mmCIF file of C-alpha atoms in Angstrom:
data_model
loop_
_atom_site.group_PDB
_atom_site.id
_atom_site.type_symbol
_atom_site.label_atom_id
_atom_site.label_comp_id
_atom_site.label_asym_id
_atom_site.label_seq_id
_atom_site.Cartn_x
_atom_site.Cartn_y
_atom_site.Cartn_z
ATOM 1 C CA UNK A 20 -8.580 10.424 -9.106
ATOM 2 C CA UNK A 21 -7.728 13.587 -7.152
ATOM 3 C CA UNK A 22 -8.210 15.873 -10.161
ATOM 4 C CA UNK A 23 -11.462 14.045 -11.128
ATOM 5 C CA UNK A 24 -12.998 14.630 -7.674
ATOM 6 C CA UNK A 25 -11.821 18.250 -7.601
ATOM 7 C CA UNK A 26 -13.752 18.700 -10.914
ATOM 8 C CA UNK A 27 -16.854 17.358 -9.320
ATOM 9 C CA UNK A 28 -16.780 13.673 -10.408
ATOM 10 C CA UNK A 29 -17.978 12.479 -6.981
ATOM 11 C CA UNK A 30 -16.543 11.227 -3.646
ATOM 12 C CA UNK A 31 -13.147 9.537 -3.267
ATOM 13 C CA UNK A 32 -11.110 7.965 -0.479
ATOM 14 C CA UNK A 33 -7.521 9.170 -0.722
ATOM 15 C CA UNK A 34 -4.511 9.129 1.655
ATOM 16 C CA UNK A 35 -4.198 12.381 3.528
ATOM 17 C CA UNK A 36 -0.792 13.115 1.978
ATOM 18 C CA UNK A 37 -2.446 12.951 -1.488
ATOM 19 C CA UNK A 38 -5.360 15.217 -0.630
ATOM 20 C CA UNK A 39 -3.720 17.633 1.873
ATOM 21 C CA UNK A 40 -2.980 20.475 -0.483
ATOM 22 C CA UNK A 41 -6.368 20.399 -2.156
ATOM 23 C CA UNK A 42 -8.041 20.407 1.296
ATOM 24 C CA UNK A 43 -5.822 23.343 2.388
ATOM 25 C CA UNK A 44 -6.793 25.252 -0.757
ATOM 26 C CA UNK A 45 -10.473 24.586 -0.169
ATOM 27 C CA UNK A 46 -10.802 22.433 -3.294
ATOM 28 C CA UNK A 47 -11.882 19.393 -1.292
ATOM 29 C CA UNK A 48 -13.921 18.949 1.861
ATOM 30 C CA UNK A 49 -13.216 15.904 4.090
ATOM 31 C CA UNK A 50 -16.349 13.867 4.817
ATOM 32 C CA UNK A 51 -17.118 10.553 6.653
ATOM 33 C CA UNK A 52 -13.872 10.809 8.642
ATOM 34 C CA UNK A 53 -15.355 8.542 11.329
ATOM 35 C CA UNK A 54 -15.372 5.785 8.711
ATOM 36 C CA UNK A 55 -11.685 5.752 7.918
ATOM 37 C CA UNK A 56 -10.281 2.349 7.081
ATOM 38 C CA UNK A 57 -6.943 0.640 7.579
ATOM 39 C CA UNK A 58 -4.078 1.551 5.250
ATOM 40 C CA UNK A 59 -4.612 -0.050 1.888
ATOM 41 C CA UNK A 60 -8.290 -0.992 2.431
ATOM 42 C CA UNK A 61 -10.711 -1.201 0.758
ATOM 43 C CA UNK A 62 -9.714 -2.211 -2.727
ATOM 44 C CA UNK A 63 -12.537 -1.579 -5.087
ATOM 45 C CA UNK A 64 -12.928 -1.453 -8.926
ATOM 46 C CA UNK A 65 -15.828 0.444 -10.234
ATOM 47 C CA UNK A 66 -16.894 0.110 -13.836
ATOM 48 C CA UNK A 67 -20.028 0.487 -15.840
ATOM 49 C CA UNK A 68 -22.112 -2.636 -15.801
ATOM 50 C CA UNK A 69 -22.486 -3.558 -19.358
ATOM 51 C CA UNK A 70 -23.119 -6.857 -21.142
ATOM 52 C CA UNK A 71 -19.984 -6.481 -23.128
ATOM 53 C CA UNK A 72 -16.966 -4.882 -21.391
ATOM 54 C CA UNK A 73 -14.053 -3.550 -23.383
ATOM 55 C CA UNK A 74 -11.013 -5.791 -23.380
ATOM 56 C CA UNK A 75 -9.067 -3.167 -21.376
ATOM 57 C CA UNK A 76 -11.653 -3.098 -18.553
ATOM 58 C CA UNK A 77 -12.027 -6.876 -18.512
ATOM 59 C CA UNK A 78 -8.202 -7.375 -18.263
ATOM 60 C CA UNK A 79 -7.889 -4.746 -15.544
ATOM 61 C CA UNK A 80 -10.759 -6.251 -13.430
ATOM 62 C CA UNK A 81 -9.196 -9.716 -13.736
ATOM 63 C CA UNK A 82 -5.833 -8.358 -12.839
ATOM 64 C CA UNK A 83 -7.260 -6.747 -9.681
ATOM 65 C CA UNK A 84 -9.043 -9.955 -8.735
ATOM 66 C CA UNK A 85 -5.771 -11.863 -9.033
ATOM 67 C CA UNK A 86 -3.844 -9.247 -7.062
ATOM 68 C CA UNK A 87 -6.303 -9.247 -4.221
ATOM 69 C CA UNK A 88 -6.309 -13.075 -4.142
ATOM 70 C CA UNK A 89 -2.507 -13.036 -4.051
ATOM 71 C CA UNK A 90 -2.420 -10.464 -1.272
ATOM 72 C CA UNK A 91 -4.872 -12.515 0.812
ATOM 73 C CA UNK A 92 -2.756 -15.633 0.359
ATOM 74 C CA UNK A 93 0.280 -13.741 1.591
ATOM 75 C CA UNK A 94 -1.656 -12.522 4.613
ATOM 76 C CA UNK A 95 -1.219 -8.921 3.571
ATOM 77 C CA UNK A 96 -4.953 -8.266 3.419
ATOM 78 C CA UNK A 97 -7.441 -9.729 5.919
#
């Protein structure tokens, strides 16, 4: 994700330790800092909305749904 956003793919939320060097080099510009979230939040999966998703995307999305549900059950995520 870091390399993609450096190449102009859009906006990303990353931990400071991941983005620090790119920010120091001027490759990235911090924005929306007033809207920082708690560690680990939010969890989002973005994918093209198509009638027929590839099997890989479908499996990954289902995996993430199950992971988030399990984290919520374990009171890790509010």
